[in-house]
JSON list of C-alpha atoms and ligand atoms in Angstrom, two decimals:
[
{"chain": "A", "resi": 33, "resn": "UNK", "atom": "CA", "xyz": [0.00, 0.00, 0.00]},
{"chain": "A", "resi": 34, "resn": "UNK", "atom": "CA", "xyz": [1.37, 3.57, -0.67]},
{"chain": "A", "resi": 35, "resn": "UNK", "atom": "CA", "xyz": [0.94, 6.15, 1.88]},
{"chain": "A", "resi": 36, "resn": "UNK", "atom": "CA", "xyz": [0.48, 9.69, 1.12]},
{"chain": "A", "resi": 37, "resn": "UNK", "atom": "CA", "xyz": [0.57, 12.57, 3.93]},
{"chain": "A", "resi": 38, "resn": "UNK", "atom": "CA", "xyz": [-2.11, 14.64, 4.21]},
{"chain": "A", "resi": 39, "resn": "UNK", "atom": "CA", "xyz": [0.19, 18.11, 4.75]},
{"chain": "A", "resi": 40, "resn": "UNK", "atom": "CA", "xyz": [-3.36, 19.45, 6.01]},
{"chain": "A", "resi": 41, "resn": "UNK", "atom": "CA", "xyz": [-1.84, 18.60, 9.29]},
{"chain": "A", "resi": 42, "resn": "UNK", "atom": "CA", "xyz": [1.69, 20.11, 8.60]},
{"chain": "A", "resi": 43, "resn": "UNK", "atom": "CA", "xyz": [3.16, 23.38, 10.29]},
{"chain": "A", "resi": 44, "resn": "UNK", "atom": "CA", "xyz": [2.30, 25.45, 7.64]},
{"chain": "A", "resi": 45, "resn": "UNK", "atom": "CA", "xyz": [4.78, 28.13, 8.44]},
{"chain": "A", "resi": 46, "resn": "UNK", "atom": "CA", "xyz": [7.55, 25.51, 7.40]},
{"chain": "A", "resi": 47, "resn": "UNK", "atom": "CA", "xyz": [5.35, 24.36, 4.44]},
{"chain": "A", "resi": 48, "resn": "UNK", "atom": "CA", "xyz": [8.43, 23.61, 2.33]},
{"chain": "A", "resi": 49, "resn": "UNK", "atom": "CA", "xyz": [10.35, 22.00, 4.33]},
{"chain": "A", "resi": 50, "resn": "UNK", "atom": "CA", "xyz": [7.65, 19.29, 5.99]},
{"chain": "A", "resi": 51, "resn": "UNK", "atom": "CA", "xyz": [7.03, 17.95, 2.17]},
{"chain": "A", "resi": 52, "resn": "UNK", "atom": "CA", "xyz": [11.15, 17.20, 2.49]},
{"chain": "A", "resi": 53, "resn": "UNK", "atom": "CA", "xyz": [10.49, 15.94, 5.63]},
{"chain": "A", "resi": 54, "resn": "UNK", "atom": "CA", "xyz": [7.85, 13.65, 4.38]},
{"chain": "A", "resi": 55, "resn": "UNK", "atom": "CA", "xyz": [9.86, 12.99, 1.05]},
{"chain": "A", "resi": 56, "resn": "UNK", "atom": "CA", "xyz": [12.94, 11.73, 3.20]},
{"chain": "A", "resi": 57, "resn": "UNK", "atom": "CA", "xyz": [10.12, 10.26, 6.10]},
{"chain": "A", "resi": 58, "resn": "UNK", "atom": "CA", "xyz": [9.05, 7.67, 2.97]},
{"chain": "A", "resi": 59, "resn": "UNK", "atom": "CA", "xyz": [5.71, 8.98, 1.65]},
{"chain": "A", "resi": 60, "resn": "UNK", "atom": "CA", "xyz": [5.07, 7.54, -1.38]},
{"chain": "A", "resi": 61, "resn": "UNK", "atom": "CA", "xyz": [3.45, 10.83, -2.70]},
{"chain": "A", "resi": 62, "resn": "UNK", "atom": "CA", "xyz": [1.97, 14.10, -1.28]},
{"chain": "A", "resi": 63, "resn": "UNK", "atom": "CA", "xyz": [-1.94, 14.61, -0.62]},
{"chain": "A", "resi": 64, "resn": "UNK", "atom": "CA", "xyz": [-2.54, 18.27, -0.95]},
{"chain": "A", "resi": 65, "resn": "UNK", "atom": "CA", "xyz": [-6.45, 19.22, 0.27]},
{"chain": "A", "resi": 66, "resn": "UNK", "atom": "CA", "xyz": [-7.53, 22.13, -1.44]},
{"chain": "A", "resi": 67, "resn": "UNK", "atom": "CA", "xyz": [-10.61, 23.75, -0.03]},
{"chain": "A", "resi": 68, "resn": "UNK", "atom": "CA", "xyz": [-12.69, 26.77, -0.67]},
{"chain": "A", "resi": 69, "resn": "UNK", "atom": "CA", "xyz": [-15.03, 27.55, 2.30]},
{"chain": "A", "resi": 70, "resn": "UNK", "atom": "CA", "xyz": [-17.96, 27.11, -0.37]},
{"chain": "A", "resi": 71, "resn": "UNK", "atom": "CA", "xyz": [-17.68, 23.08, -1.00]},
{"chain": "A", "resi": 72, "resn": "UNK", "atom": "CA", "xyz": [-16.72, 22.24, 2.21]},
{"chain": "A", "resi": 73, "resn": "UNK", "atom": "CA", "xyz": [-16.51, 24.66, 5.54]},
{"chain": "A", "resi": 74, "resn": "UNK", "atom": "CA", "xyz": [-13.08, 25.24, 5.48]},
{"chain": "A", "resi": 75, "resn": "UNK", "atom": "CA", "xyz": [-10.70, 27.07, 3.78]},
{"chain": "A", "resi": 76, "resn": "UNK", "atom": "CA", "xyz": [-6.55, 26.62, 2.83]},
{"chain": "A", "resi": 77, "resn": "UNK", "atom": "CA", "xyz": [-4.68, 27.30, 0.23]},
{"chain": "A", "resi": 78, "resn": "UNK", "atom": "CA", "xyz": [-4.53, 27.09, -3.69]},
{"chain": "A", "resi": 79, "resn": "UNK", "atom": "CA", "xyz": [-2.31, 26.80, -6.44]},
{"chain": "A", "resi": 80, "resn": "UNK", "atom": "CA", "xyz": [0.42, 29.52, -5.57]},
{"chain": "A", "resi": 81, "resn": "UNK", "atom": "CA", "xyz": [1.33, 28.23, -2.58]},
{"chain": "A", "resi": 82, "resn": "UNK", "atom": "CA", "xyz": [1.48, 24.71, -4.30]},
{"chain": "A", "resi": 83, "resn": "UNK", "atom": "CA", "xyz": [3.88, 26.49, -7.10]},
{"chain": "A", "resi": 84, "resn": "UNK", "atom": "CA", "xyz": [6.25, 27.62, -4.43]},
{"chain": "A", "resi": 85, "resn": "UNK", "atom": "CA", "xyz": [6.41, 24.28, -2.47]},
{"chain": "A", "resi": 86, "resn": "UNK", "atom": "CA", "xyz": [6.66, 22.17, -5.65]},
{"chain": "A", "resi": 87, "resn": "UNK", "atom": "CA", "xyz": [10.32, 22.35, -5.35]},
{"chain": "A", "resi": 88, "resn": "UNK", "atom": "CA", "xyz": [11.08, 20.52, -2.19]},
{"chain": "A", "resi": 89, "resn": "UNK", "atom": "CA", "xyz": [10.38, 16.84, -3.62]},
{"chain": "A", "resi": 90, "resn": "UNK", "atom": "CA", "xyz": [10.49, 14.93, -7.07]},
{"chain": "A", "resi": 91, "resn": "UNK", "atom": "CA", "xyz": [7.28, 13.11, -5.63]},
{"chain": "A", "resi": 92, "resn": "UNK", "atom": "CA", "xyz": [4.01, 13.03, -6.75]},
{"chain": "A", "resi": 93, "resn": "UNK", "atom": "CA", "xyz": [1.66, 15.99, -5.53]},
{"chain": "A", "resi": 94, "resn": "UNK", "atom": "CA", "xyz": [-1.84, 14.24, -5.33]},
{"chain": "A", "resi": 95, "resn": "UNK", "atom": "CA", "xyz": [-4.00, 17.68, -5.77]},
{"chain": "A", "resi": 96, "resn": "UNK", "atom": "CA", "xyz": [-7.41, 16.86, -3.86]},
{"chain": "A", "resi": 97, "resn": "UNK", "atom": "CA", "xyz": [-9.67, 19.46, -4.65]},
{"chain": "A", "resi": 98, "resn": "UNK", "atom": "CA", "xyz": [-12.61, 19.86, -2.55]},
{"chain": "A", "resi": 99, "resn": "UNK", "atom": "CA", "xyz": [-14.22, 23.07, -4.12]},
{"chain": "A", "resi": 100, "resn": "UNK", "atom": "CA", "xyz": [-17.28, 24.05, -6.16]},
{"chain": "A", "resi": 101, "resn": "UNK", "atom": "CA", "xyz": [-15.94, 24.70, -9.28]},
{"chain": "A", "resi": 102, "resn": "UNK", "atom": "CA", "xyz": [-12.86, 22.21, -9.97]},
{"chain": "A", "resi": 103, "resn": "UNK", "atom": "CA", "xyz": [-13.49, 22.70, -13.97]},
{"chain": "A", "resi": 104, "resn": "UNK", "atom": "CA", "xyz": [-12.32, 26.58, -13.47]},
{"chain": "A", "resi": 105, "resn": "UNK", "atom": "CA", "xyz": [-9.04, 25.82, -11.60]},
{"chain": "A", "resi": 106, "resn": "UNK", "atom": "CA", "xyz": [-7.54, 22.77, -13.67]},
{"chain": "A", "resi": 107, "resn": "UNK", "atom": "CA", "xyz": [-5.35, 25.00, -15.57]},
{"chain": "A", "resi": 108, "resn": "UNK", "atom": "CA", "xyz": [-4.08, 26.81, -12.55]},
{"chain": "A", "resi": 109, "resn": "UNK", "atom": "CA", "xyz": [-2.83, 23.85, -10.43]},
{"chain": "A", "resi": 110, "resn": "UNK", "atom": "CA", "xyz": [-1.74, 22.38, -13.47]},
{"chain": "A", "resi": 111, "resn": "UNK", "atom": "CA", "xyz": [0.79, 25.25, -14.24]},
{"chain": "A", "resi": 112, "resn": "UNK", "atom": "CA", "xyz": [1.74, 24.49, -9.90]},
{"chain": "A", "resi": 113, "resn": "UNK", "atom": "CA", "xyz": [2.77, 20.81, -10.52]},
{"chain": "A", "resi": 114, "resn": "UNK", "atom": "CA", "xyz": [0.10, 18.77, -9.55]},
{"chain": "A", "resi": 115, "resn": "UNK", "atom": "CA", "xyz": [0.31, 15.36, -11.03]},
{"chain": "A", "resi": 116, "resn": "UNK", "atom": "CA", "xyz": [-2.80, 13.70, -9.82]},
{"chain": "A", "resi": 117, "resn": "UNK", "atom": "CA", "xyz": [-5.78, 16.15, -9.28]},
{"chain": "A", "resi": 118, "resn": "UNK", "atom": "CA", "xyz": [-8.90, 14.48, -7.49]},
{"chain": "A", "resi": 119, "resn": "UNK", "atom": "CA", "xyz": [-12.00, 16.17, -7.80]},
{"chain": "A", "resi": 120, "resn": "UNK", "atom": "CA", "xyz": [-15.67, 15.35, -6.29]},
{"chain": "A", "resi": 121, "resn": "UNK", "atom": "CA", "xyz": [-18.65, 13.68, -8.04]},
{"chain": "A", "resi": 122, "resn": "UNK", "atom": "CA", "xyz": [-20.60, 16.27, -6.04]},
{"chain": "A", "resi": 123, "resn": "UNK", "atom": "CA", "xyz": [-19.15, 19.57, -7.63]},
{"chain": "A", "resi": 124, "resn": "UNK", "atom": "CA", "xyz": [-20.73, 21.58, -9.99]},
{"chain": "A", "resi": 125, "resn": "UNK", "atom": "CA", "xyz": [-18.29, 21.41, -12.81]},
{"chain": "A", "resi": 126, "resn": "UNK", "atom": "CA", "xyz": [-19.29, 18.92, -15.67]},
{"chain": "A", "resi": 127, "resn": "UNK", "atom": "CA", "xyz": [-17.52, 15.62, -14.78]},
{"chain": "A", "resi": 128, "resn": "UNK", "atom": "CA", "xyz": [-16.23, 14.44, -18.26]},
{"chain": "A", "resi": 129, "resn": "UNK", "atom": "CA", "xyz": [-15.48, 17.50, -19.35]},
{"chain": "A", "resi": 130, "resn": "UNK", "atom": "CA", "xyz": [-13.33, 17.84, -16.31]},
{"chain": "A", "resi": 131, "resn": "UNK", "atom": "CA", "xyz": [-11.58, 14.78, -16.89]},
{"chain": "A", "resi": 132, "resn": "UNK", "atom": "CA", "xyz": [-10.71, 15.48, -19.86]},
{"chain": "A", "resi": 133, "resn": "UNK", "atom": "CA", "xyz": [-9.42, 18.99, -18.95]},
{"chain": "A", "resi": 134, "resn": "UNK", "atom": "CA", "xyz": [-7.27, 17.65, -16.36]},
{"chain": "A", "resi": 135, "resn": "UNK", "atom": "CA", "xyz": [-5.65, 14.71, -18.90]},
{"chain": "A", "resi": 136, "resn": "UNK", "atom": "CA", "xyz": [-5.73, 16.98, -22.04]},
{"chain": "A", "resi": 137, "resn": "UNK", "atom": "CA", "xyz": [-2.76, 19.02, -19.17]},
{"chain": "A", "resi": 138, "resn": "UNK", "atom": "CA", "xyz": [-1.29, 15.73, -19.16]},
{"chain": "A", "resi": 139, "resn": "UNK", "atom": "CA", "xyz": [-2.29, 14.61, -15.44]},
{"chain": "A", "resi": 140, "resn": "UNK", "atom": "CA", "xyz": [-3.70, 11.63, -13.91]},
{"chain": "A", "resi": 141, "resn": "UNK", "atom": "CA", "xyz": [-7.26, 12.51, -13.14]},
{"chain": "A", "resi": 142, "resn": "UNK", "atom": "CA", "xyz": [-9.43, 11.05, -9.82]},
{"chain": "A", "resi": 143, "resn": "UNK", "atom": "CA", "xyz": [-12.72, 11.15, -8.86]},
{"chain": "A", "resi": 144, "resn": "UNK", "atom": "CA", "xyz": [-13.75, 11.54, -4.78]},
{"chain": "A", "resi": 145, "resn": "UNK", "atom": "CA", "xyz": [-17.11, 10.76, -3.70]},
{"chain": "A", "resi": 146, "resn": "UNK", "atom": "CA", "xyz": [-18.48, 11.43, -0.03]},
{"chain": "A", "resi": 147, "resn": "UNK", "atom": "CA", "xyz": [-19.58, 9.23, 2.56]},
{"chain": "A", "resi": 148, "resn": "UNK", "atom": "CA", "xyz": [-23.16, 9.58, 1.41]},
{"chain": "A", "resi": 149, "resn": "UNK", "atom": "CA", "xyz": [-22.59, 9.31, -2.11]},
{"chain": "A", "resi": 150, "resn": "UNK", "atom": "CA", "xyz": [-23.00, 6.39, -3.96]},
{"chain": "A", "resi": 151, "resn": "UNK", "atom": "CA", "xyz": [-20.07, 4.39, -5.21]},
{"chain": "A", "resi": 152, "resn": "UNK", "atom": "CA", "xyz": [-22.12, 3.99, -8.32]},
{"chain": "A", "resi": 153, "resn": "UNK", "atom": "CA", "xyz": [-21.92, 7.28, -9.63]},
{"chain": "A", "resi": 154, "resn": "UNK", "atom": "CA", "xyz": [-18.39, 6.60, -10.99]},
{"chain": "A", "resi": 155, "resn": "UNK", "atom": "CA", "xyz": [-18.46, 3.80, -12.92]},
{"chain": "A", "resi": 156, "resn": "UNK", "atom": "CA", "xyz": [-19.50, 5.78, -16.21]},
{"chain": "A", "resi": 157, "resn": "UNK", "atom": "CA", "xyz": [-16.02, 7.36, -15.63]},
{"chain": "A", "resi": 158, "resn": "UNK", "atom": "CA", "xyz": [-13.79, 4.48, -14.37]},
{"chain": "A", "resi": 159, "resn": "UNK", "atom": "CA", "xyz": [-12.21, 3.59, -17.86]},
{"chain": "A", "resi": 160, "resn": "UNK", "atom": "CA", "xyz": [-10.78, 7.37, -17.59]},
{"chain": "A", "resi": 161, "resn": "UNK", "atom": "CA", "xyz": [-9.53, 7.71, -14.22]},
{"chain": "A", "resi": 162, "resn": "UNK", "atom": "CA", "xyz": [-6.17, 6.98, -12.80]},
{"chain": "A", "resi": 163, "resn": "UNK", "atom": "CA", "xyz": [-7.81, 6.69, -8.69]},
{"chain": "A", "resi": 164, "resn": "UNK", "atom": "CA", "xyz": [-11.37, 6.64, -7.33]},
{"chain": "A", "resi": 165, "resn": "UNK", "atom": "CA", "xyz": [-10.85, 8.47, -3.72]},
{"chain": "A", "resi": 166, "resn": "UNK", "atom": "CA", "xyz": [-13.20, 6.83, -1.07]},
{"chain": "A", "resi": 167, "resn": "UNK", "atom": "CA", "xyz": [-13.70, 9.64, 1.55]},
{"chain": "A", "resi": 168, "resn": "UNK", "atom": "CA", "xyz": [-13.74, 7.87, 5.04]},
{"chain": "A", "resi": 169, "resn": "UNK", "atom": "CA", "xyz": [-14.73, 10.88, 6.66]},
{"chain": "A", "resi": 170, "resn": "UNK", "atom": "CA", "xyz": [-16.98, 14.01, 5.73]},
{"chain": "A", "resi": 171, "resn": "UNK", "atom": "CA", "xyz": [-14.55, 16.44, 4.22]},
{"chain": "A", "resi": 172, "resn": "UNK", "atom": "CA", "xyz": [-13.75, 19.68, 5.51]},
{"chain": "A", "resi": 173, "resn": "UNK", "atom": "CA", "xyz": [-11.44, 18.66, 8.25]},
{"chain": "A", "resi": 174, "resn": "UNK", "atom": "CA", "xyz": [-8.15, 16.44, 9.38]},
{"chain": "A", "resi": 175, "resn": "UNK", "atom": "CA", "xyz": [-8.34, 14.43, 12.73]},
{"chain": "A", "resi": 176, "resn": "UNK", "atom": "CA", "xyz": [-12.01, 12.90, 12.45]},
{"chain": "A", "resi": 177, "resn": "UNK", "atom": "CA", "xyz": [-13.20, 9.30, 12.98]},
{"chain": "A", "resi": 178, "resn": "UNK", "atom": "CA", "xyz": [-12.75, 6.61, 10.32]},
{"chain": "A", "resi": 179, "resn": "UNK", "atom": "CA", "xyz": [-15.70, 5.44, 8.62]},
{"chain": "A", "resi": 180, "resn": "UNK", "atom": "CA", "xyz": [-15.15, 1.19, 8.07]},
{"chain": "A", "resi": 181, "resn": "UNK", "atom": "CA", "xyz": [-18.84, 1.49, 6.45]},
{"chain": "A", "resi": 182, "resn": "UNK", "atom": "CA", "xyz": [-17.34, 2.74, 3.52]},
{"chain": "A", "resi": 183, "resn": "UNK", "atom": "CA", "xyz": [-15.58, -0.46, 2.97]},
{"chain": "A", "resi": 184, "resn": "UNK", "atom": "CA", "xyz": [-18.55, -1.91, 0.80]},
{"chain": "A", "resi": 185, "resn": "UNK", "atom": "CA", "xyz": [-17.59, 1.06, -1.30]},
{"chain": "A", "resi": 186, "resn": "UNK", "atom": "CA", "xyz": [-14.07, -0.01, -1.49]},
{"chain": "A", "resi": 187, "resn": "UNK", "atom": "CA", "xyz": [-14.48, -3.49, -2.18]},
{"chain": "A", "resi": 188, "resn": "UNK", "atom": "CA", "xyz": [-17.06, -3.21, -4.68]},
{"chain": "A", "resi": 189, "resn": "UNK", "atom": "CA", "xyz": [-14.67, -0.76, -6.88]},
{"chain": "A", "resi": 190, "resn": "UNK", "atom": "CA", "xyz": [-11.87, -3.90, -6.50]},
{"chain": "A", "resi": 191, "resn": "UNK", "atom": "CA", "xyz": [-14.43, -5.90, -7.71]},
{"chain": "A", "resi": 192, "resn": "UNK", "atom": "CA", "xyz": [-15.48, -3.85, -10.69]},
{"chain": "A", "resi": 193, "resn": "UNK", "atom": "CA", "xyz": [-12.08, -2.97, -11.90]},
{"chain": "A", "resi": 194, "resn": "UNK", "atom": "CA", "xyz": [-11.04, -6.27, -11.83]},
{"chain": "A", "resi": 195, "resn": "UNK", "atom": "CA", "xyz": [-14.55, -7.20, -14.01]},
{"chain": "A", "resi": 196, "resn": "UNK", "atom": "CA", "xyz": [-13.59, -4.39, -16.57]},
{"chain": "A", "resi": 197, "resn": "UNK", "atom": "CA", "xyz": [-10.12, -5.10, -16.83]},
{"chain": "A", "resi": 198, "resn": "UNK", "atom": "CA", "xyz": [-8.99, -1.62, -15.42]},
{"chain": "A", "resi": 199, "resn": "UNK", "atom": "CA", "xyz": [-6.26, -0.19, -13.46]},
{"chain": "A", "resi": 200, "resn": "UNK", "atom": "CA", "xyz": [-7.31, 2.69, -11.88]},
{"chain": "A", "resi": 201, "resn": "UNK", "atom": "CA", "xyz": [-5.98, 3.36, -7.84]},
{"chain": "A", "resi": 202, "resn": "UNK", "atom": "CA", "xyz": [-8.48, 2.68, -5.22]},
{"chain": "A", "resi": 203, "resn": "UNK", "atom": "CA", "xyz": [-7.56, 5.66, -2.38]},
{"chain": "A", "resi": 204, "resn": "UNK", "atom": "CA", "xyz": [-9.00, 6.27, 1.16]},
{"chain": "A", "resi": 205, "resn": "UNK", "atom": "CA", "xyz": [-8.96, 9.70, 3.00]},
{"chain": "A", "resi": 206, "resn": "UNK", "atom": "CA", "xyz": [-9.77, 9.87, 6.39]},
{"chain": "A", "resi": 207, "resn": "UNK", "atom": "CA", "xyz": [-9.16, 8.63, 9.91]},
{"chain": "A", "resi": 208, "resn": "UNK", "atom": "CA", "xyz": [-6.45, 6.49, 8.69]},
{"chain": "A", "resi": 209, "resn": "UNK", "atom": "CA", "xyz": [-3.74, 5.34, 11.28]},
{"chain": "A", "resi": 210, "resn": "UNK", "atom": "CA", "xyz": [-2.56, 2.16, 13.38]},
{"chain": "A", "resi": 211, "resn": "UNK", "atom": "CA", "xyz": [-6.03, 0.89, 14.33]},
{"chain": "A", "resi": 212, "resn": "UNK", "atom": "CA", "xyz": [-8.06, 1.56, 10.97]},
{"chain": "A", "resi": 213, "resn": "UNK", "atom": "CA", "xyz": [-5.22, 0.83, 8.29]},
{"chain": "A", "resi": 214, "resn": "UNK", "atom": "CA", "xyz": [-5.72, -2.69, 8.14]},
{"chain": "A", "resi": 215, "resn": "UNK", "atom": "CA", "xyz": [-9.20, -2.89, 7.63]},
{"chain": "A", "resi": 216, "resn": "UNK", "atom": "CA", "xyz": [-8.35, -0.34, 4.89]},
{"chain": "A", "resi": 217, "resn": "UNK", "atom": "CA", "xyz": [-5.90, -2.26, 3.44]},
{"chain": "A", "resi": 218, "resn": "UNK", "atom": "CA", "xyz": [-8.08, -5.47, 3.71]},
{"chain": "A", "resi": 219, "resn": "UNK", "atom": "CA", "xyz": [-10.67, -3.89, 1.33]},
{"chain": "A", "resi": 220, "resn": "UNK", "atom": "CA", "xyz": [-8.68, -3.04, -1.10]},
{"chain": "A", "resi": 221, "resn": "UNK", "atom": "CA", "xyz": [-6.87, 0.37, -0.76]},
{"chain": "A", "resi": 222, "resn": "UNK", "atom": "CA", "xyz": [-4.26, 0.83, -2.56]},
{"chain": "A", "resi": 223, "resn": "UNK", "atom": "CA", "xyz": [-3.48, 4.75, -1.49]},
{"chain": "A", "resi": 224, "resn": "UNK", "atom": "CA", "xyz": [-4.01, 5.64, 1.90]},
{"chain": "A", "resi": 225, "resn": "UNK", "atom": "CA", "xyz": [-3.95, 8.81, 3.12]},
{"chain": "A", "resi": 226, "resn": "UNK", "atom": "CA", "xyz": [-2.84, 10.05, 6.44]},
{"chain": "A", "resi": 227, "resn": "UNK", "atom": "CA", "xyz": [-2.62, 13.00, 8.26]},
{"chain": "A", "resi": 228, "resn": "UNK", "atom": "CA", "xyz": [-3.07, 13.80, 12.10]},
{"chain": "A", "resi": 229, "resn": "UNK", "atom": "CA", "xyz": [-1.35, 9.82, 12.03]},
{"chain": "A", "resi": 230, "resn": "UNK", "atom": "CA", "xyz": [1.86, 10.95, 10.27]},
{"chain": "A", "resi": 231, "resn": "UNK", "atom": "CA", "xyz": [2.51, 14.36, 11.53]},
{"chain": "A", "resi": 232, "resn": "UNK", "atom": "CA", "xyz": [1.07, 13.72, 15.17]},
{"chain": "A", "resi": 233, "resn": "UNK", "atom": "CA", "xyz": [4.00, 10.49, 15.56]},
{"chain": "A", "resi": 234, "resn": "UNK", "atom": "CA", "xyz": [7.59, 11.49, 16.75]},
{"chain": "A", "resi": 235, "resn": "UNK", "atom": "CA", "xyz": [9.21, 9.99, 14.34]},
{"chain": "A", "resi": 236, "resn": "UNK", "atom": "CA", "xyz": [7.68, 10.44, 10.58]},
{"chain": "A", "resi": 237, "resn": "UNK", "atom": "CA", "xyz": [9.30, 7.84, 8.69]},
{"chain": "A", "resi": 238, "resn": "UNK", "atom": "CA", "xyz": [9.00, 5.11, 11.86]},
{"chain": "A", "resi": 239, "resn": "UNK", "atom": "CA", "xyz": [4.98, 5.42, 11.77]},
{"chain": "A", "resi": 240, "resn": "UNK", "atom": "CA", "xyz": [5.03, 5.44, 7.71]},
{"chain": "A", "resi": 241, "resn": "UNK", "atom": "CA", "xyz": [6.50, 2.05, 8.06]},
{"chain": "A", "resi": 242, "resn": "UNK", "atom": "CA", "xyz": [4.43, 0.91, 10.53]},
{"chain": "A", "resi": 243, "resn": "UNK", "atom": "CA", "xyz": [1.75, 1.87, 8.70]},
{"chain": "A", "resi": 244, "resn": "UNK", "atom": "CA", "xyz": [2.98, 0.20, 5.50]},
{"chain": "A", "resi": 245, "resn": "UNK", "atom": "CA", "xyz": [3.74, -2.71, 7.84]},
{"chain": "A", "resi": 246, "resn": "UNK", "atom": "CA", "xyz": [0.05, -3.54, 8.92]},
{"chain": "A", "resi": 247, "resn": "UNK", "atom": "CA", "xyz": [-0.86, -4.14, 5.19]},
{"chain": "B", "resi": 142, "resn": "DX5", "atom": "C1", "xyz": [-10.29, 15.85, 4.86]},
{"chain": "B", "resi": 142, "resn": "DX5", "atom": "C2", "xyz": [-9.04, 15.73, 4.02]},
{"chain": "B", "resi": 142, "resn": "DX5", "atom": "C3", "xyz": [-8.09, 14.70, 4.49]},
{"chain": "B", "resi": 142, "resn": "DX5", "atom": "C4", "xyz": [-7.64, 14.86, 5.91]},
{"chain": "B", "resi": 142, "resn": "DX5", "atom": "C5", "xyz": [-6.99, 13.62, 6.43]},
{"chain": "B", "resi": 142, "resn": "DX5", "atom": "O1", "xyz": [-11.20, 16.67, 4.22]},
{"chain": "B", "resi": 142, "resn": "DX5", "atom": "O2", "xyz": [-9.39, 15.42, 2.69]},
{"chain": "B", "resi": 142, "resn": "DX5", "atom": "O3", "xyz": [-7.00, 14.56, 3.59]},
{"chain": "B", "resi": 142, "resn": "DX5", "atom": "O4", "xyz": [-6.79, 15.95, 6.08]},
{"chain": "B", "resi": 142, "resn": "DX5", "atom": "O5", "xyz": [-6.57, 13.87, 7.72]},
{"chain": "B", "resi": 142, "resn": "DX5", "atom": "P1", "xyz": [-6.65, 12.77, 8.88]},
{"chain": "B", "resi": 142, "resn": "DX5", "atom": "O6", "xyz": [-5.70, 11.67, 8.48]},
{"chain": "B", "resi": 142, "resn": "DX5", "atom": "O7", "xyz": [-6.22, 13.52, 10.07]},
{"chain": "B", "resi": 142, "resn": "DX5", "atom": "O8", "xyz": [-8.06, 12.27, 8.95]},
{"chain": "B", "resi": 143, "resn": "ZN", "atom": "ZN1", "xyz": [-7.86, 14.81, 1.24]}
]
């Protein structure tokens, strides 16, 4: 399983440097949560501060975007680095054409759907998408509860990419840390996500490989 640090829980006044703390700490890429107090109630950053951090790792910047208008913004967090962006099946922006904004910039494209959203809404897309994000918890916020009913969601995408032939990444975001990351990992996950877990621990790179280690 790969893990990727949620740097929602970083010290953002060292922004820089805890993505080269996290490179060197073993995450396999960076999960950057972009929210616009309109999607969900919270606000954080966009794509400037993205540009200016993109330096301080070669790794993949997974670009969730939890905002209203995703279709709007491709462009700009393209020109910042991201590599993967994630968008929701809940935002207003057209989905395909979205998609095909985000690869037509040469990224990896995701879809996210909420805990109350059906898993079903992405399978008209799967054939195009690089990861599916299963949200574990309601977005908006690090440090909140795990959901393990969302594992039906999870298992059921393993099941239908492996009906279709596909390849697309299966990643959960949420409440993920020593006590949830196995049942996680027994669904099917192949990205986890982890915040308040990695940048909570002492030691950064000892709890990424415990992580990996309960897989
Ligand atoms: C929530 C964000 C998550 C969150 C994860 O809206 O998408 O990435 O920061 O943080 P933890 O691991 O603390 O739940
Ligand atoms: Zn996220």
């Amino acid at each position: 399983m790969l893990i990727a640090p949620s740097l929602l829980s970083c010290d953002f006044s060292r922004f820089g440097e805890e993505i080269a703390r996290m490179d060197k700490a073993g995450a396999d890429m960076m999960h950057l949560d972009i929210m616009d107090a309109h999607f969900v109630p919270n606000l954080t950053f966009g794509a400037p501060v993205i540009k200016f951090v993109r330096k301080y790792t070669d790794k993949p910047f997974d670009v969730h975007l939890m905002i209203s208008e995703p279709l709007k913004y491709i462009d700009d967090f393209a020109d910042a680095g991201a590599d993967i962006i994630t968008f929701h099946v809940e935002s207003d922006s057209p989905i395909r054409e979205t998609i095909d904004k985000i690869k037509e910039r040469g990224l990896k494209a995701g879809l996210v759907i909420k805990p109350n959203t059906p898993v079903e809404t992405v399978y008209p897309y799967l054939e195009d998408l690089y990861m599916v994000l299963v949200m574990t918890v309601e977005p908006g916020f690090g440090g909140q509860s795990f959901m393990a009913d969302m594992m039906p969601k999870v298992e059921a995408l393993k099941a239908k990419r492996e009906e279709l032939s596909l390849d697309f990444l299966i990643e959960a975001d949420g409440g993920i840390g020593d006590t949830t990351i196995a049942t996680a990992a027994k669904a099917g996950v192949d990205v986890a996500v982890a915040g308040t877990a990695v940048f909570k621990a002492e030691d950064a790179g000892a709890k990424i490989a415990e992580l990996k280690a309960f897989c």
